[in-house]
Amino acid sequence: MSITIKTAADADGMRIAGRLASEVLDMLTPHVKPGITTDELDRLAHRHIVEVQDAIPAPLNYAPPGYTPYPKSVCTSVNHQVCHGIPNDRPLKNGDIVNIDVTVIKDGWHGDTSRMFVVGEGSIAARRLCSLTYEAMWRGIVKVKPGVRLGDIGHAIQTFTERQGFSIVREFCGHGIGRKFHEEPQVLHYGRPGTLEELVPGMVFTIEPMVNAGRREIKELGDGWTIVTKDRSLSAQWEHTVLVTDTGYEVLTLSAGSPPPPPEPSAA
Ligand code: MF3
Ligand code: CO
Ligand code: CO
């Protein structure tokens, strides 16, 4: 398999899927409060995707080689959970941070996006981790244009993050996306400038850095999915699906409730 290049019509389909995924997060936002369980958030998302959007939640029963089928419709990763957390019946508490990762399939096209939520009032450290990770994602996004290489994107994300004393998870990365959930290329969130694949118009991939407040090492829990930080430090992640255009980038996973880009994301 190789990198698929999307036509203008394909991009139209992905724009719709991307907006729908983002609208699921918009819908969930007022519900992310102390006391709600991640199961309840999963149920709200599932119903909205199936009944309102007439779309398919891509995670449900997703089973890449070596994995058991994923049992829920969204991923919810709380506090020291890095990614792929499975919704459960524990209520969220004041001060928790949670990533909700939504992927919908509409007319065969995938849209994949995630945001961080601070439950109630978070600590300064928790809020800083979330906003810094958001800026890290945007440092990568603004690099995207034809001729740039994937290593340039990874480098921008890594240097920004590590300069602030935070660490980038290495074992998981962004990915090409389209008719399949995970396509080539891998989009590493670290790297060296001028290396790896050169971007061309029509490529679509996600940028989804996972940033730890402590060390970068992770481990997988016994459920076969949930990834946590080894040192139990807090971890954050944001994700957008991005199209390479003739002159730069277009973020496909935007909706009315998307947070604005950080101020001057292109500043070095
Ligand atoms: N949405 C995740 C990503 O960004 C993948 C989740 S796989 C699942 O790539 F099966 F856990 F949903
Ligand atoms: Co993704
Ligand atoms: Co995702």
Coordinates of C-alpha atoms and ligand atoms in Angstrom, one line a residue:
M1 CA 0.0 0.0 0.0
S2 CA 1.1 3.6 -0.6
I3 CA -0.1 7.1 0.1
T4 CA -3.5 7.8 -1.5
I5 CA -4.0 11.2 -3.1
K6 CA -7.5 12.6 -2.8
T7 CA -9.3 14.3 -5.7
A8 CA -11.3 17.4 -5.2
A9 CA -14.5 15.2 -5.0
D10 CA -12.7 13.0 -2.4
A11 CA -11.8 16.1 -0.4
D12 CA -15.5 17.2 -0.5
G13 CA -16.4 13.8 1.1
M14 CA -13.7 14.1 3.7
R15 CA -14.7 17.7 4.6
I16 CA -18.1 16.4 5.5
A17 CA -16.8 13.5 7.6
G18 CA -14.4 15.8 9.3
R19 CA -17.0 18.4 10.2
L20 CA -19.3 15.7 11.5
A21 CA -16.5 14.3 13.8
S22 CA -15.9 17.8 15.1
E23 CA -19.6 18.4 15.7
V24 CA -19.8 15.3 17.9
L25 CA -17.2 17.0 20.1
D26 CA -19.3 20.2 20.0
M27 CA -22.4 18.2 21.1
L28 CA -20.5 16.6 24.0
T29 CA -18.8 19.7 25.3
P30 CA -21.6 20.9 27.6
H31 CA -21.9 17.4 29.1
V32 CA -18.2 17.1 30.2
K33 CA -18.8 18.0 33.8
P34 CA -18.0 16.4 37.2
G35 CA -20.2 13.4 37.8
I36 CA -20.8 12.2 34.2
T37 CA -19.2 8.9 33.3
T38 CA -17.2 8.3 30.1
D39 CA -19.8 5.5 29.3
E40 CA -22.5 8.2 29.2
L41 CA -20.4 10.4 26.9
D42 CA -19.8 7.3 24.7
R43 CA -23.6 6.7 24.6
L44 CA -24.4 10.3 23.7
A45 CA -21.7 10.3 20.9
H46 CA -22.9 6.9 19.6
R47 CA -26.5 8.0 19.4
H48 CA -25.7 11.4 17.8
I49 CA -23.4 9.7 15.1
V50 CA -25.9 7.0 14.2
E51 CA -29.3 8.8 14.6
V52 CA -28.6 12.4 13.9
Q53 CA -25.6 12.2 11.5
D54 CA -26.6 8.9 9.8
A55 CA -22.9 8.0 10.1
I56 CA -20.8 5.2 11.6
P57 CA -18.6 5.4 14.7
A58 CA -15.3 4.1 13.3
P59 CA -13.8 2.8 16.6
L60 CA -16.7 0.4 17.4
N61 CA -15.4 -3.1 16.7
Y62 CA -12.3 -1.7 15.0
A63 CA -9.6 -4.5 15.2
P64 CA -6.2 -3.8 13.6
P65 CA -3.9 -6.9 13.5
G66 CA -3.0 -8.0 17.0
Y67 CA -5.8 -6.1 18.7
T68 CA -9.1 -7.3 20.1
P69 CA -12.1 -5.4 18.6
Y70 CA -12.4 -2.0 20.3
P71 CA -15.6 -2.2 22.3
K72 CA -16.9 1.5 22.3
S73 CA -17.7 4.3 19.8
V74 CA -15.2 6.9 21.1
C75 CA -12.0 6.8 23.0
T76 CA -11.8 8.6 26.4
S77 CA -8.4 9.0 27.9
V78 CA -8.4 10.4 31.5
N79 CA -5.4 12.0 33.3
H80 CA -2.4 9.7 32.9
Q81 CA -4.1 7.8 30.1
V82 CA -2.3 8.7 26.9
C83 CA -4.7 7.4 24.3
H84 CA -7.3 4.7 23.4
G85 CA -8.9 4.8 26.9
I86 CA -12.1 2.8 26.9
P87 CA -15.2 4.5 28.3
N88 CA -16.4 3.0 31.6
D89 CA -18.7 3.6 34.5
R90 CA -16.5 5.8 36.6
P91 CA -17.7 9.4 37.0
L92 CA -15.4 12.2 36.0
K93 CA -14.2 14.3 38.9
N94 CA -13.4 18.0 39.3
G95 CA -9.9 18.6 38.0
D96 CA -9.7 15.6 35.8
I97 CA -8.5 16.1 32.2
V98 CA -10.0 14.0 29.5
N99 CA -9.3 13.5 25.8
I100 CA -12.3 12.5 23.7
D101 CA -11.3 11.1 20.3
V102 CA -14.0 10.8 17.7
T103 CA -13.8 9.2 14.3
V104 CA -16.9 9.0 12.1
I105 CA -17.4 7.4 8.7
K106 CA -19.7 9.2 6.3
D107 CA -20.3 8.0 2.8
G108 CA -17.2 5.8 3.2
W109 CA -14.9 8.7 4.3
H110 CA -13.3 9.0 7.7
G111 CA -12.9 12.1 9.8
D112 CA -10.8 11.9 13.0
T113 CA -10.4 14.5 15.6
S114 CA -9.9 14.8 19.4
R115 CA -9.9 17.6 22.0
M116 CA -8.9 17.9 25.6
F117 CA -11.5 18.9 28.2
V118 CA -10.7 20.1 31.8
V119 CA -13.4 18.8 34.1
G120 CA -14.6 21.6 36.4
E121 CA -11.7 23.7 37.5
G122 CA -8.3 22.2 36.6
S123 CA -5.0 22.9 38.2
I124 CA -2.8 25.4 36.5
A125 CA -0.4 22.5 35.6
A126 CA -3.2 20.5 33.9
R127 CA -4.5 23.5 32.0
R128 CA -1.0 24.4 30.9
L129 CA -0.4 20.8 29.6
C130 CA -3.6 20.9 27.6
S131 CA -3.0 24.3 26.0
L132 CA 0.6 23.6 25.3
T133 CA -0.3 20.3 23.5
Y134 CA -2.9 22.3 21.5
E135 CA -0.2 24.7 20.4
A136 CA 2.1 21.7 19.6
M137 CA -0.5 20.3 17.2
W138 CA -0.8 23.7 15.5
R139 CA 2.9 24.1 15.2
G140 CA 2.8 21.0 13.1
I141 CA -0.3 22.0 11.1
V142 CA 1.0 25.4 10.0
K143 CA 4.1 23.7 8.5
V144 CA 1.9 21.7 6.0
K145 CA 2.4 22.6 2.4
P146 CA 3.6 21.0 -0.8
G147 CA 7.4 20.4 -0.8
V148 CA 7.6 20.3 3.0
R149 CA 8.6 16.9 4.5
L150 CA 7.0 14.9 7.3
G151 CA 10.3 15.3 9.3
D152 CA 9.8 19.0 9.2
I153 CA 6.3 18.6 10.9
G154 CA 7.7 16.2 13.5
H155 CA 10.6 18.5 14.2
A156 CA 8.4 21.5 14.8
I157 CA 6.2 19.7 17.2
Q158 CA 9.0 18.1 19.1
T159 CA 11.2 21.1 19.5
F160 CA 8.3 23.3 20.7
T161 CA 7.2 20.6 23.2
E162 CA 10.6 19.7 24.6
R163 CA 11.7 23.3 24.9
Q164 CA 9.0 23.7 27.6
G165 CA 10.2 20.6 29.5
F166 CA 7.4 18.2 28.3
S167 CA 7.9 15.0 26.3
I168 CA 6.5 13.6 23.1
V169 CA 5.2 10.0 23.0
R170 CA 7.0 8.1 20.3
E171 CA 5.0 4.8 19.9
F172 CA 1.9 6.4 18.4
C173 CA 1.7 8.8 15.6
G174 CA -0.6 10.6 13.1
H175 CA -1.6 8.7 10.0
G176 CA -3.0 9.0 6.5
I177 CA -6.7 8.7 6.4
G178 CA -9.5 8.4 3.8
R179 CA -11.6 5.4 2.9
K180 CA -9.5 3.6 5.6
F181 CA -9.2 4.7 9.2
H182 CA -5.4 4.3 9.2
E183 CA -3.5 4.7 6.0
E184 CA 0.1 5.5 5.0
P185 CA 2.0 7.6 5.8
Q186 CA 2.9 7.5 9.5
V187 CA 3.1 11.1 10.8
L188 CA 5.6 11.1 13.6
H189 CA 5.5 13.9 16.2
Y190 CA 9.2 14.1 16.4
G191 CA 12.0 14.1 13.8
R192 CA 14.6 15.8 11.8
P193 CA 14.0 18.6 9.2
G194 CA 14.3 17.6 5.6
T195 CA 13.7 13.9 6.2
L196 CA 10.9 11.5 5.3
E197 CA 8.1 11.8 2.7
E198 CA 7.6 15.0 0.8
L199 CA 4.0 16.4 0.9
V200 CA 2.0 16.8 -2.3
P201 CA -1.4 18.3 -2.8
G202 CA -4.3 15.9 -2.1
M203 CA -2.6 14.0 0.8
V204 CA -4.8 13.8 3.9
F205 CA -3.4 12.8 7.3
T206 CA -3.9 13.4 11.0
I207 CA -1.6 15.3 13.3
E208 CA -2.3 14.2 16.9
P209 CA 0.6 14.7 19.3
M210 CA 0.5 13.0 22.7
V211 CA 2.4 15.1 25.2
N212 CA 3.4 13.9 28.7
A213 CA 4.1 16.2 31.7
G214 CA 6.7 13.7 32.8
R215 CA 8.8 11.1 30.9
R216 CA 7.8 9.9 27.5
E217 CA 7.7 6.2 28.3
I218 CA 4.3 4.5 28.1
K219 CA 2.8 1.1 28.8
E220 CA -0.4 -0.8 27.7
L221 CA -2.9 -1.9 30.2
G222 CA -4.3 -5.4 30.4
D223 CA -7.4 -4.5 28.4
G224 CA -5.3 -4.5 25.3
W225 CA -6.1 -0.9 24.4
T226 CA -5.5 1.7 27.1
I227 CA -2.1 3.4 27.0
V228 CA -0.8 5.1 30.1
T229 CA 2.3 7.0 31.1
K230 CA 4.8 4.7 32.9
D231 CA 5.5 7.4 35.5
R232 CA 1.8 8.1 35.9
S233 CA 2.3 11.7 34.9
L234 CA -0.5 13.6 33.1
S235 CA -0.8 13.2 29.3
A236 CA -2.7 15.3 26.8
Q237 CA -3.5 15.0 23.1
W238 CA -5.3 17.0 20.4
E239 CA -6.0 15.8 16.8
H240 CA -7.0 17.3 13.5
T241 CA -7.4 15.8 10.1
V242 CA -5.5 17.9 7.5
L243 CA -5.6 18.2 3.7
V244 CA -2.5 19.3 1.8
T245 CA -3.7 22.0 -0.7
D246 CA -1.8 23.6 -3.6
T247 CA -0.6 26.4 -1.3
G248 CA -0.7 25.0 2.2
Y249 CA -3.2 23.2 4.4
E250 CA -6.9 22.9 5.1
V251 CA -8.0 21.6 8.4
L252 CA -11.0 19.2 7.6
T253 CA -12.1 18.6 11.2
L254 CA -13.6 22.1 11.9
S255 CA -17.0 23.0 13.1
A256 CA -18.8 25.9 14.9
G257 CA -17.4 24.8 18.3
S258 CA -13.8 24.3 17.3
P259 CA -11.4 26.2 19.5
P260 CA -9.6 28.9 17.5
P261 CA -6.0 28.4 16.5
P262 CA -3.6 29.7 19.1
P263 CA -2.3 33.3 18.5
E264 CA 0.6 33.4 16.0
P265 CA 0.9 29.7 15.6
S266 CA 3.5 30.2 12.9
A267 CA 5.9 32.1 15.1
A268 CA 9.2 30.2 15.8
Ligands
MF3_1 N1 -8.9 7.7 16.8 C1 -7.6 7.1 17.1 C2 -6.6 7.8 16.2 O1 -6.5 8.9 16.3 C3 -7.6 5.6 16.9 C4 -8.5 4.9 17.8 S1 -8.5 3.3 17.4 C5 -9.7 2.7 18.4 O2 -5.9 7.2 15.4 F1 -10.0 1.5 18.0 F2 -9.2 2.7 19.7 F3 -10.7 3.5 18.3
CO2 CO -6.0 9.5 14.4
CO3 CO -8.4 9.9 16.6

